[in-house]
Amino acid sequence: MTKQFEYTGKVQPQLGERDASGQLMYPYLPYEELIEAVNLAIYLERPLLLKGEPGCGKTRLARAVAYELGLPLEAWYIKSTTRAKDGLYTFDAVSRLRDAQLAATGRVIKDEDIPRISDPASYVQWGALGRAFQNTQRTVVLIDEIDKADIDFPNDLLLELDEQRFIVDETGESIQAKAPPIVFITSNDEKDLPDAFLRRCLFHYVEFPSIPKLVEIVNSHFPAAPQVLIDKAVARFLQLRDDMGKDKGEAGKKVSTSELIDWFRVLRKYPEDEVLRKLDGKLPYAGVLLKTWEDHVRYLRGSRGR
Amino acid sequence: MDVSNLPLLELFTRLQDAGLPLGIDEYKLVLKSLQGGFGIRDKAALKRLCQTLWVKSNEEKALFEFHFEEVIGGEDIASNSKKSVKKFYNKNFVKKLPNQFNKFWNYASLFFIIIGIGFALKFIFVDTQQVQKAPQQPVQNQDVVMINSINLALIFIGTSIPIYVVYQQIFKRNREERIAQKKIVKSTIPLESTQIVEDEIQVVQAVLQSMIKNQKIIDYRFILSGNLFPVTERQMKHNWRYLRRMMREGQMTELDVEATVEQIGRQGLLLSPVFVPRLVNKVELLLLIDQDGSMVPFHALSRRFKETLLGGRHLGKVGVYYFHNCPGDYLYNDPSHQKAELISNILNYEGSDRTEVLIFSDAGAARGGYSEERFNLTREFISKLQKRVRYIAWLNPVPKERWSGTTALDIARLAPMFEVSRRGMQNAINVLQGREYG
């Protein structure tokens, strides 16, 4: 029996701390419901499918969980051309052909390389899931934006996620997960996912944070920032978000938490009193928040009416 | 919270009936989680647990919330409202009862007092008369009796008039009081019962809101929970997936190992690997939907067809157009027949040799009867279409046994027509794929 992990959402990285890949770590403040869902996924050894508005922290969750539990993280970012097999392994057939050819001509290749070239396994490059399966530690796997791929993609992963094993066709090697990975899957709902796949996942909808949570999030990212500024910026941000919601309806893209943090970072670059003054007037540094021309026009029209 | 006695299975079957993709494994997962100590703290925790395990989209969430409230949360709401109703009764009736008793005793005592006063008056009268008559002792007994009876009558009249007046007064006051009380009751009941009414409205609103939150849900309410449709949403999605014509198109991204090896064999050495484009689904489908008129009952069904088709996003191109009864020269872009487009334009610009047409219409079977005009118009349209597109299939929401004697039976000879059922949809897809059906 593997050790039971429990995610609490309370262990946060220090400011300026970097992860193994050298990326800056930021605090992640999940809701109680999300923490529960994560623990359930860990306990049941099932993938957790996360949906929610863009920029509400779906992708960041995996990193936060890996950080708190001290587990390795394997991220697999899906593109429209990604195939299910890519996450397990890729076989570098071209290199093998090239090496075989070089060996045949008897030049370049050294004798000690011959056993390596004759073993097809040395041309297997492991993907995120492939590496996670072979790790003796439970590994946090992030499958990001699964809806970008072909519609068959999720179904092609069923066996691998279900039984946690796969076979490398080229070598006939069978890989069985040494420790069940903790899998997070994010989706932006661009495509419907097949039911067979959905059945095997746990699902959680990441909600947009409430006002106190937003303040808390900004606080944790900018501990040095004065409270007045945070409150004011958050209030201004929420006002913009509400206006967007009214105009575009629930379906439209609204400003998100990640944009708030970016915006606040820009605000912090300027003297506090200047920023406070600016927050009362026209939306300062609107480019960080308003991404389309329509949004901009809508904002200008709205502010003129006010 | 008593975990052993939860109607989880009922909730599960209800959700299953509502169309959520749930299997027995998912049910077991909840049990396993409960054993693992998840979701046993309170009802909210249980709800979150079931939601995480069983609900896979926001639309399903609204359905789940509705059923959860009904099956598990429902008990609480019912007992709550019962309690509040009881409270209401207690406050308004039980407390009023003593009031009414009091009033009764008030009247009774008033009555007795009046009678008492009457008797007292009588005695006083009699006494004074007797005192007055005392000197005339030797008067005859008969006289005394007569005088006494006159006296009595006088006394009776004398007392009954004030009693009557008093009684009238009291009755009037009583009536006024009652009216006033009614008014008070009227104005006090809302005070106390608004709370309950509001509570109940909130419950109703909560249920309604969870239904309204997503406009689609309103239409799904019956469809999903009632299983009224011959083809479920899942089956539709599943069937659409068979609609494919894979072709290699786009950038050369995939390595063709076989071709590369063969090339090396021919050239003697590896010059460059051979790449091929990816396989993409090039099916182009035109979905033509009959709207309004006899098709009104099937609007939800046609909308479902459209949504499942567009949601999958796996086809090369999908066009959805509307018509009424039978397509003439124009098709419409919207269900309300506002934006018209010439059929020839649609076929010229959107159509190709890969275009397939699926028509969703009752072909006159819903209304019944035979219409020569409808048949001729449809024949014209189909023959026009057949010159341009390879495959045409017709889905009819009216069951096959009701086609006989209607235009539908004749139209079915023009294009392969199937009733809307799982089998029928499979057959229609097969026709569109150029396969055999049966």
XYZ file of C-alpha atoms in Angstrom:
744
model
C 0.000 0.000 0.000
C 1.356 3.340 -0.982
C 1.568 6.126 1.512
C -1.632 8.152 1.652
C -1.056 11.748 0.689
C -3.271 14.539 1.824
C -3.403 17.920 0.215
C -4.315 20.753 2.551
C -3.693 23.831 0.394
C -1.960 25.438 3.356
C 1.689 24.838 2.521
C 2.735 27.706 0.305
C 6.058 28.471 -1.328
C 8.050 31.418 -0.049
C 8.183 34.508 -2.169
C 10.789 34.155 -4.863
C 11.118 30.401 -4.435
C 11.769 28.517 -7.662
C 10.782 25.003 -8.602
C 13.040 22.351 -10.150
C 12.673 23.803 -13.627
C 13.644 27.242 -12.387
C 10.159 28.691 -12.588
C 9.054 31.155 -9.940
C 6.591 29.623 -7.510
C 3.552 31.501 -6.320
C 1.126 30.755 -3.537
C -2.048 28.947 -4.548
C -5.158 29.441 -2.458
C -7.748 26.809 -3.266
C -11.289 26.600 -1.961
C -12.204 23.890 0.500
C -14.245 22.078 -2.185
C -11.285 21.916 -4.517
C -9.040 20.558 -1.775
C -11.614 17.867 -1.099
C -11.796 16.954 -4.761
C -8.009 16.728 -4.963
C -7.853 14.423 -1.960
C -10.623 12.310 -3.393
C -8.710 11.964 -6.644
C -5.585 10.986 -4.744
C -7.503 8.473 -2.670
C -9.441 6.896 -5.536
C -6.464 7.055 -7.901
C -8.590 8.596 -10.597
C -7.808 11.570 -12.800
C -9.369 14.859 -11.747
C -10.878 16.822 -14.604
C -10.859 20.559 -13.978
C -12.998 23.007 -15.864
C -13.582 26.671 -15.275
C -13.080 30.102 -16.712
C -9.743 30.648 -18.384
C -7.212 32.083 -15.961
C -8.838 30.842 -12.780
C -5.960 28.592 -11.810
C -6.772 25.185 -13.276
C -3.266 24.574 -14.539
C -1.572 26.012 -11.488
C -3.254 23.557 -9.171
C -1.067 20.646 -10.285
C 2.079 22.566 -9.455
C 0.702 23.602 -6.071
C -0.220 20.017 -5.207
C 3.177 18.722 -6.311
C 4.870 21.404 -4.225
C 2.951 20.710 -1.052
C 3.236 16.946 -1.254
C 6.860 17.134 -2.332
C 6.192 15.006 -5.395
C 7.669 15.271 -8.880
C 5.528 16.991 -11.509
C 5.192 15.923 -15.121
C 3.375 18.404 -17.314
C 1.955 17.455 -20.670
C 0.703 20.413 -22.641
C -1.686 19.309 -25.361
C -1.644 20.801 -28.838
C -4.019 20.218 -31.707
C -1.598 17.724 -33.222
C -0.845 15.820 -30.020
C -1.639 12.141 -30.095
C -2.375 10.013 -27.074
C 0.761 7.958 -27.618
C 2.960 11.062 -27.334
C 2.252 11.248 -23.633
C 3.505 7.725 -23.127
C 6.483 7.594 -25.425
C 7.703 8.502 -28.875
C 9.842 6.260 -30.936
C 12.585 8.068 -32.788
C 12.495 6.007 -35.959
C 14.414 8.559 -37.982
C 17.427 8.480 -35.660
C 17.376 4.738 -35.687
C 17.370 4.626 -39.469
C 20.165 7.142 -39.603
C 22.270 5.278 -37.043
C 21.668 1.971 -38.762
C 22.788 3.490 -41.995
C 25.891 5.032 -40.466
C 26.737 1.717 -38.859
C 26.277 -0.069 -42.178
C 28.714 2.209 -43.939
C 31.180 1.495 -41.136
C 32.249 5.073 -40.549
C 31.424 7.646 -37.840
C 29.905 5.087 -35.426
C 32.228 3.627 -32.812
C 32.176 -0.057 -32.038
C 30.969 0.445 -28.489
C 27.901 2.205 -29.864
C 26.807 -0.879 -31.786
C 24.923 -2.548 -28.893
C 23.116 0.716 -28.227
C 22.086 1.034 -31.857
C 20.921 -2.542 -32.110
C 18.672 -2.134 -29.107
C 15.454 -0.470 -30.240
C 14.696 0.540 -26.646
C 17.353 3.212 -26.793
C 15.239 5.120 -29.325
C 12.250 5.305 -27.052
C 11.698 8.737 -25.589
C 9.321 8.753 -22.672
C 6.449 11.161 -22.477
C 5.009 12.703 -19.331
C 2.822 9.717 -18.462
C 5.548 7.276 -19.433
C 7.977 8.904 -17.029
C 5.370 9.124 -14.283
C 4.571 5.412 -14.605
C 8.219 4.492 -14.219
C 8.818 6.713 -11.226
C 8.758 4.817 -7.950
C 7.298 7.901 -6.309
C 3.740 8.928 -6.945
C 4.004 11.605 -9.580
C 1.688 14.530 -10.217
C 0.796 14.525 -13.915
C -0.794 17.532 -15.557
C -2.574 16.989 -18.862
C -3.254 20.556 -19.855
C -6.094 21.609 -22.150
C -7.121 18.166 -23.267
C -9.926 19.602 -25.400
C -7.405 21.017 -27.853
C -6.566 17.596 -29.220
C -8.477 15.421 -31.651
C -11.793 14.028 -30.437
C -10.384 10.518 -30.230
C -7.536 11.608 -28.028
C -9.249 11.129 -24.648
C -10.578 7.720 -25.657
C -7.103 6.614 -26.687
C -5.926 7.253 -23.152
C -8.603 5.185 -21.440
C -6.608 2.011 -20.934
C -3.532 3.887 -19.802
C -5.454 5.895 -17.227
C -7.636 2.984 -16.177
C -5.142 0.181 -15.787
C -2.068 2.357 -15.553
C -0.042 0.355 -17.981
C 0.897 0.461 -21.631
C 2.979 -1.415 -24.145
C 5.754 0.049 -26.234
C 4.881 -1.349 -29.648
C 8.366 -1.028 -31.101
C 10.085 -2.988 -28.367
C 7.221 -5.012 -26.969
C 8.090 -3.733 -23.530
C 5.217 -3.517 -21.092
C 5.236 -0.618 -18.686
C 3.208 -0.918 -15.506
C 2.921 2.061 -13.201
C 5.110 1.553 -10.143
C 3.090 4.043 -8.150
C -0.288 5.374 -9.237
C 0.180 8.884 -10.610
C -1.978 11.774 -9.450
C -3.457 13.045 -12.701
C -4.955 16.477 -13.256
C -6.650 17.192 -16.555
C -7.772 20.655 -17.554
C -10.298 21.527 -20.220
C -11.569 24.802 -21.572
C -14.685 23.189 -22.969
C -13.812 23.797 -26.584
C -15.034 20.319 -27.415
C -17.259 17.832 -25.678
C -15.243 15.054 -24.137
C -16.432 11.501 -24.789
C -18.619 9.976 -22.114
C -16.422 6.919 -21.712
C -13.589 9.201 -20.757
C -15.708 11.391 -18.500
C -16.910 8.348 -16.623
C -13.394 7.581 -15.503
C -12.658 11.082 -14.272
C -13.638 13.001 -11.217
C -14.903 16.408 -12.116
C -14.526 19.759 -10.470
C -15.572 23.153 -11.721
C -13.107 25.778 -10.499
C -15.193 28.755 -9.461
C -14.158 32.359 -9.794
C -12.932 33.504 -6.365
C -15.119 35.587 -4.072
C -14.053 39.107 -3.064
C -12.296 38.143 0.197
C -10.582 35.283 -1.637
C -9.427 37.640 -4.373
C -8.025 40.039 -1.800
C -6.332 37.105 -0.104
C -4.862 35.925 -3.402
C -3.474 39.360 -4.261
C -2.195 39.665 -0.715
C -0.334 36.400 -0.960
C 1.275 37.413 -4.242
C 2.203 40.887 -3.050
C 2.692 40.689 0.704
C 4.309 44.116 0.769
C 1.470 45.916 -0.960
C -0.620 48.276 1.181
C -4.143 47.047 1.978
C -5.817 50.205 0.684
C -4.333 49.685 -2.726
C -5.288 46.013 -2.858
C -8.872 46.687 -1.803
C -9.242 49.458 -4.303
C -7.681 47.558 -7.170
C -9.796 44.479 -6.486
C -12.936 46.589 -6.291
C -12.108 48.276 -9.582
C -11.311 44.940 -11.177
C -14.587 43.400 -10.019
C -16.519 46.370 -11.327
C -14.981 45.843 -14.738
C -15.739 42.143 -14.543
C -19.359 42.788 -13.616
C -19.745 45.207 -16.511
C -18.272 42.652 -18.863
C -20.617 40.009 -17.507
C -23.616 42.271 -18.067
C -22.621 43.092 -21.616
C -21.416 39.760 -22.826
C -23.535 37.451 -20.749
C -22.209 34.502 -18.837
C -20.627 32.896 -21.847
C -18.239 35.681 -22.838
C -14.629 35.851 -21.763
C -14.278 37.957 -18.662
C -11.183 39.252 -16.936
C -9.696 36.537 -14.788
C -7.662 36.099 -11.648
C -4.426 35.738 -13.561
C -5.071 39.035 -15.333
C -5.799 40.697 -12.010
C -2.415 39.569 -10.738
C -0.668 40.819 -13.882
C -2.499 44.109 -13.629
C -1.615 44.498 -10.005
C 2.019 43.809 -10.802
C 1.929 46.716 -13.239
C 0.217 48.947 -10.677
C 2.937 48.159 -8.140
C 5.555 49.577 -10.470
C 4.252 53.080 -9.814
C 4.118 55.160 -6.621
C 1.228 54.256 -4.405
C -0.475 57.649 -4.234
C -0.285 58.032 -7.977
C -1.881 54.642 -8.507
C -4.581 55.333 -5.944
C -5.401 58.540 -7.747
C -5.456 56.779 -11.078
C -7.783 54.065 -9.818
C -10.419 56.723 -9.221
C -10.345 57.913 -12.788
C -10.024 56.095 -16.053
C -9.030 52.459 -15.840
C -5.224 52.591 -15.619
C -3.134 50.264 -17.792
C -6.288 48.928 -19.405
C -4.246 46.962 -21.916
C -3.511 44.350 -19.294
C -7.196 43.679 -18.750
C -8.916 44.463 -22.020
C -7.677 42.088 -24.670
C -9.931 42.704 -27.631
C -10.947 45.832 -29.445
C -14.587 45.106 -28.652
C -13.814 44.943 -24.948
C -12.050 48.240 -25.186
C -14.825 49.953 -27.083
C -17.354 48.539 -24.685
C -15.376 49.837 -21.748
C -14.990 53.311 -23.235
C -18.673 53.493 -24.029
C -19.539 52.365 -20.531
C -17.230 54.837 -18.825
C -18.536 57.723 -20.869
C -22.055 56.926 -19.786
C -21.027 56.876 -16.158
C -25.555 12.283 9.587
C -26.587 8.673 9.244
C -24.571 7.334 6.354
C -26.003 3.827 6.370
C -29.468 5.018 5.575
C -28.998 7.332 2.627
C -31.130 7.001 -0.467
C -27.990 7.063 -2.588
C -29.137 4.350 -4.926
C -32.306 6.247 -5.703
C -30.318 9.378 -6.429
C -27.983 7.361 -8.602
C -30.756 5.762 -10.663
C -32.500 9.081 -11.031
C -29.348 10.697 -12.356
C -28.784 7.760 -14.628
C -32.305 8.144 -15.958
C -31.629 11.809 -16.418
C -28.930 10.902 -18.876
C -25.750 11.280 -16.860
C -23.080 8.875 -18.048
C -22.901 6.763 -14.924
C -22.057 3.134 -14.506
C -22.061 0.818 -11.534
C -18.367 1.632 -11.046
C -19.269 5.220 -10.339
C -21.725 4.092 -7.703
C -19.091 1.931 -6.111
C -16.699 4.857 -6.120
C -19.036 6.820 -3.891
C -19.285 3.898 -1.488
C -15.521 3.506 -1.480
C -15.073 7.194 -0.796
C -17.580 7.089 2.032
C -15.644 4.203 3.528
C -12.495 6.222 3.059
C -13.986 8.949 5.189
C -14.963 11.382 2.495
C -18.266 13.183 2.475
C -19.547 11.869 5.777
C -19.268 15.059 7.766
C -22.583 16.524 6.722
C -25.027 16.773 3.892
C -23.023 19.436 2.099
C -19.932 17.249 2.157
C -21.897 14.316 0.787
C -23.274 16.536 -1.928
C -19.800 17.674 -2.890
C -18.588 14.091 -2.937
C -21.399 12.876 -5.190
C -20.976 15.927 -7.351
C -17.260 15.387 -7.829
C -17.776 11.751 -8.702
C -20.928 11.854 -10.772
C -21.214 15.251 -12.350
C -19.061 15.986 -15.365
C -20.261 19.324 -16.650
C -22.013 22.457 -15.561
C -25.257 21.463 -17.236
C -25.266 18.210 -15.360
C -24.593 20.086 -12.163
C -27.946 21.847 -12.337
C -29.667 18.508 -12.857
C -27.710 16.943 -10.054
C -28.600 19.726 -7.651
C -32.249 19.363 -8.484
C -32.286 15.621 -7.918
C -30.088 15.785 -4.864
C -32.461 18.266 -3.251
C -35.382 16.037 -4.135
C -33.930 12.765 -2.946
C -31.644 13.688 -0.087
C -32.042 17.367 0.591
C -35.776 17.080 -0.007
C -36.477 15.428 3.297
C -35.032 18.314 5.159
C -36.937 20.873 3.218
C -40.201 19.012 3.719
C -39.744 18.651 7.454
C -38.666 22.247 7.675
C -41.743 23.502 5.971
C -43.883 21.183 8.046
C -42.270 22.588 11.128
C -42.842 26.105 10.013
C -46.444 25.366 9.147
C -46.876 23.909 12.599
C -45.310 27.001 14.056
C -47.730 29.041 12.049
C -50.669 27.096 13.356
C -49.378 27.355 16.860
C -48.983 31.045 16.642
C -52.229 31.821 14.934
C -54.702 29.247 16.063
C -53.625 27.690 19.291
C -52.997 31.079 20.750
C -56.240 32.373 19.397
C -58.285 29.586 20.948
C -57.931 30.892 24.502
C -58.812 34.276 23.117
C -62.061 32.955 21.781
C -62.708 31.116 25.005
C -62.139 34.329 26.800
C -64.576 36.102 24.569
C -67.174 33.419 25.118
C -66.790 33.751 28.856
C -66.937 37.492 28.505
C -70.264 37.285 26.727
C -71.557 34.662 29.080
C -70.645 36.679 32.115
C -72.162 39.772 30.557
C -75.327 37.830 29.946
C -75.409 36.583 33.512
C -74.716 40.016 34.843
C -77.613 41.378 32.794
C -79.910 38.647 34.006
C -78.654 39.253 37.495
C -79.384 42.954 37.123
C -82.806 42.055 35.771
C -83.553 39.873 38.756
C -82.215 42.446 41.116
C -84.413 45.085 39.497
C -87.369 42.781 39.710
C -86.784 42.171 43.374
C -86.412 45.831 44.007
C -89.641 46.521 42.151
C -91.464 43.754 43.915
C -90.104 44.854 47.251
C -91.100 48.460 46.777
C -94.508 47.390 45.560
C -94.858 45.020 48.444
C -93.761 47.790 50.751
C -96.258 50.077 49.130
C -98.938 47.437 49.374
C -98.140 46.495 52.884
C -100.753 48.785 54.434
C -103.440 47.303 52.239
C -103.041 43.793 53.628
C -106.617 42.712 53.425
C -106.711 42.980 49.642
C -107.894 39.822 47.966
C -105.473 37.162 46.938
C -106.690 37.297 43.341
C -105.834 40.926 43.174
C -102.404 40.227 44.520
C -101.903 37.567 41.904
C -103.090 39.923 39.182
C -100.987 42.754 40.422
C -98.086 40.403 40.724
C -98.494 39.203 37.169
C -98.779 42.772 35.909
C -95.756 43.575 37.917
C -93.945 40.621 36.492
C -94.873 41.646 32.985
C -93.753 45.168 33.717
C -90.575 43.879 35.214
C -90.039 41.612 32.256
C -90.592 44.431 29.797
C -88.614 46.807 31.959
C -85.665 44.473 32.133
C -85.881 43.021 28.662
C -85.700 46.406 26.975
C -82.377 47.331 28.509
C -81.206 43.752 28.034
C -82.234 43.922 24.422
C -80.527 47.262 24.023
C -77.466 46.013 25.785
C -77.563 42.806 23.777
C -77.868 44.752 20.545
C -75.031 46.895 21.604
C -72.926 43.914 22.479
C -73.862 42.128 19.280
C -72.924 45.163 17.273
C -69.719 45.553 19.107
C -69.097 41.897 18.782
C -69.613 42.074 15.036
C -67.392 45.078 14.775
C -64.870 43.333 16.865
C -65.031 40.291 14.650
C -64.553 42.375 11.528
C -61.765 44.240 13.180
C -60.299 40.981 14.202
C -60.536 39.650 10.702
C -58.704 42.722 9.617
C -56.123 42.153 12.252
C -55.858 38.522 11.322
C -55.499 39.572 7.747
C -52.740 41.945 8.605
C -51.065 39.693 11.112
C -51.086 36.510 9.065
C -48.826 37.936 6.428
C -46.488 39.127 9.119
C -46.038 35.652 10.387
C -46.697 33.642 7.311
C -44.678 35.721 4.884
C -41.690 34.150 6.497
C -42.953 30.729 5.520
C -44.287 31.801 2.193
C -40.957 33.381 1.474
C -39.165 30.300 2.589
C -41.248 28.196 0.321
C -40.833 30.591 -2.546
C -37.148 30.417 -1.978
C -37.255 26.664 -2.158
C -39.263 26.883 -5.331
C -36.961 29.551 -6.644
C -33.941 27.515 -5.770
C -35.330 24.625 -7.741
C -36.410 26.839 -10.571
C -33.194 28.770 -10.602
C -31.186 25.642 -10.782
C -33.292 24.816 -13.780
C -33.170 28.251 -15.288
C -29.499 28.920 -14.691
C -28.814 27.287 -17.942
C -31.416 28.003 -20.537
C -30.865 24.606 -22.079
C -31.842 22.886 -18.885
C -35.433 23.991 -19.227
C -35.728 22.023 -22.373
C -33.729 19.177 -20.946
C -35.854 18.951 -17.866
C -38.340 16.628 -19.417
C -36.099 15.114 -21.978
C -33.310 14.113 -19.694
C -35.297 13.060 -16.711
C -38.210 11.557 -18.546
C -36.260 9.629 -21.133
C -38.992 10.599 -23.515
C -36.739 10.738 -26.495
C -36.260 7.761 -28.738
C -32.559 8.613 -28.989
C -30.692 9.770 -25.919
C -28.083 12.470 -26.015
C -25.344 9.904 -25.540
C -26.565 7.786 -28.402
C -26.726 10.819 -30.632
C -23.154 11.825 -29.856
C -22.075 8.256 -30.305
C -23.763 7.980 -33.688
C -22.340 11.221 -34.987
C -18.882 9.862 -34.357
C -19.426 7.235 -37.016
C -19.825 9.990 -39.523
C -16.338 10.216 -40.889
C -14.389 10.341 -44.049
C -10.742 10.421 -43.138
C -8.361 12.038 -45.533
C -4.798 13.186 -45.303
C -4.714 16.903 -45.449
C -2.654 19.836 -44.278
C 0.965 20.051 -43.288
C 3.281 17.080 -43.627
C 3.738 16.235 -39.994
C 3.531 12.473 -39.662
C 6.498 10.260 -40.351
C 5.693 7.466 -42.746
C 8.122 4.807 -41.528
C 7.220 2.250 -44.177
C 7.613 4.698 -47.017
C 10.912 5.937 -45.566
C 12.334 2.424 -45.317
C 11.187 1.692 -48.827
C 12.824 4.877 -50.031
C 16.086 3.929 -48.334
C 15.837 0.558 -50.064
C 15.501 2.264 -53.386
C 18.049 4.997 -52.884
C 20.542 3.001 -50.902
C 20.795 5.509 -48.088
C 18.629 7.773 -45.976
C 18.411 11.112 -47.673
C 15.310 12.419 -46.044
C 12.450 10.829 -44.164
C 9.049 10.673 -45.839
C 6.321 12.667 -44.164
C 2.621 12.557 -44.772
C -0.172 14.882 -43.704
C -2.353 13.922 -40.815
C -5.639 12.175 -41.197
C -8.505 14.572 -40.795
C -12.219 14.030 -40.962
C -13.486 15.705 -44.101
C -17.177 14.953 -43.774
C -19.308 17.910 -44.724
C -22.810 17.625 -43.468
C -25.842 19.758 -44.172
C -28.501 19.262 -41.553
C -31.844 20.506 -42.845
C -34.433 20.915 -40.134
C -38.154 21.253 -40.671
C -39.321 23.923 -38.239
C -42.748 25.111 -37.025
C -46.143 23.823 -37.942
C -46.498 20.131 -37.327
C -42.865 19.994 -36.237
C -43.391 22.134 -33.124
C -43.493 19.111 -30.799
C -40.160 17.982 -32.174
C -38.293 21.267 -31.795
C -36.517 20.083 -28.681
C -35.442 16.962 -30.514
C -34.140 18.830 -33.531
C -32.326 21.257 -31.279
C -30.727 18.303 -29.556
C -29.627 16.899 -32.874
C -28.065 20.190 -33.762
C -26.312 20.647 -30.417
C -24.824 17.199 -30.268
C -23.645 17.539 -33.835
C -21.992 20.907 -33.306
C -20.625 20.102 -29.840
C -18.467 17.248 -31.077
C -16.591 19.463 -33.537
C -15.114 16.536 -35.330
C -16.613 17.055 -38.758
C -14.976 18.978 -41.546
C -17.903 21.290 -41.977
C -21.416 21.389 -40.614
C -24.195 23.560 -41.932
C -27.565 23.714 -40.230
C -30.472 25.159 -42.179
C -34.175 25.398 -41.555
C -37.256 25.138 -43.710
C -40.962 24.871 -43.236
C -42.854 21.787 -44.403
C -40.815 21.270 -47.521
C -37.834 23.177 -48.785
C -38.506 25.465 -51.721
C -35.845 27.559 -53.354
C -34.699 28.956 -50.057
C -33.375 27.592 -46.811
C -33.098 29.618 -43.645
C -30.116 30.168 -41.429
C -32.151 30.539 -38.272
C -35.062 28.669 -36.720
C -37.317 31.718 -37.002
C -36.955 31.855 -40.794
C -35.445 35.329 -40.932
C -32.264 34.938 -42.932
C -32.966 33.214 -46.194
C -30.405 31.777 -48.517
C -30.815 30.307 -51.951
C -30.327 26.574 -51.969
C -28.214 26.813 -55.076
C -25.968 29.291 -53.277
C -25.578 27.022 -50.316
C -24.634 24.127 -52.538
C -22.306 26.214 -54.651
C -20.379 27.835 -51.864
C -20.612 25.353 -49.071
C -21.143 22.143 -50.895
C -18.550 19.873 -52.417
C -18.471 16.311 -53.652
C -18.133 15.261 -50.041
C -21.294 17.004 -48.895
C -23.950 14.854 -47.287
C -27.456 15.961 -46.492
C -29.516 14.847 -43.539
C -33.122 16.009 -43.515
C -35.087 16.071 -40.294
C -38.776 16.359 -41.040
C -42.060 14.546 -40.497
C -42.763 14.619 -44.248
C -46.426 15.193 -43.533
C -46.807 12.175 -41.269
C -47.461 14.176 -38.122
C -50.564 15.814 -39.495
C -51.634 12.849 -41.545
C -53.384 12.852 -44.881
C -51.915 13.037 -48.322
C -50.750 16.219 -49.995
C -49.972 16.012 -53.658
C -48.378 19.437 -53.544
C -46.059 18.523 -50.737
C -44.968 15.403 -52.491
C -44.270 17.225 -55.755
C -42.328 19.992 -54.057
C -40.273 17.507 -52.115
C -39.591 15.438 -55.207
C -38.403 18.525 -56.987
C -36.147 19.453 -54.137
C -34.695 15.969 -53.733
C -33.949 15.607 -57.416
C -32.257 18.997 -57.389
C -30.240 17.898 -54.403
C -29.341 14.521 -55.831
C -27.561 16.140 -58.712
C -25.212 17.855 -56.329
C -24.695 15.724 -53.288
C -23.745 12.127 -52.982
C -25.770 10.945 -50.042
C -29.109 12.037 -48.689
C -30.829 10.551 -45.653
C -34.096 11.452 -44.011
C -34.919 11.199 -40.329
C -38.580 11.244 -39.462
C -39.590 11.904 -35.848
C -42.952 10.202 -36.454
C -42.839 6.415 -35.988
C -42.863 4.339 -39.132
C -46.246 2.702 -38.513
C -47.864 6.089 -38.838
C -46.434 6.867 -42.226
C -48.927 4.778 -44.173
C -51.620 6.810 -45.839
C -49.584 9.986 -45.552
C -47.206 11.815 -47.849
C -44.331 10.413 -45.811
C -44.701 6.965 -47.307
C -44.280 8.319 -50.814
C -41.464 10.652 -49.874
C -39.688 7.695 -48.287
C -39.357 6.297 -51.801
C -37.504 9.420 -52.908
C -34.885 9.323 -50.201
C -34.032 6.681 -47.610
C -36.206 7.622 -44.658
C -35.853 6.355 -41.118
C -37.789 6.964 -37.982
C -35.923 8.625 -35.141
C -34.674 5.776 -33.006
C -31.260 4.455 -32.209
C -31.493 1.998 -35.070
C -32.969 4.588 -37.392
C -30.212 7.050 -36.694
C -27.582 4.370 -37.194
C -29.126 3.536 -40.544
C -29.244 7.165 -41.586
C -25.552 7.533 -40.737
C -24.813 4.387 -42.681
C -26.571 5.827 -45.700
C -24.556 9.012 -45.388
C -21.401 6.960 -45.173
C -22.365 5.066 -48.303
C -22.688 1.805 -46.427
C -25.436 -0.719 -46.460
C -28.201 -0.406 -43.980
C -30.931 -2.621 -42.662
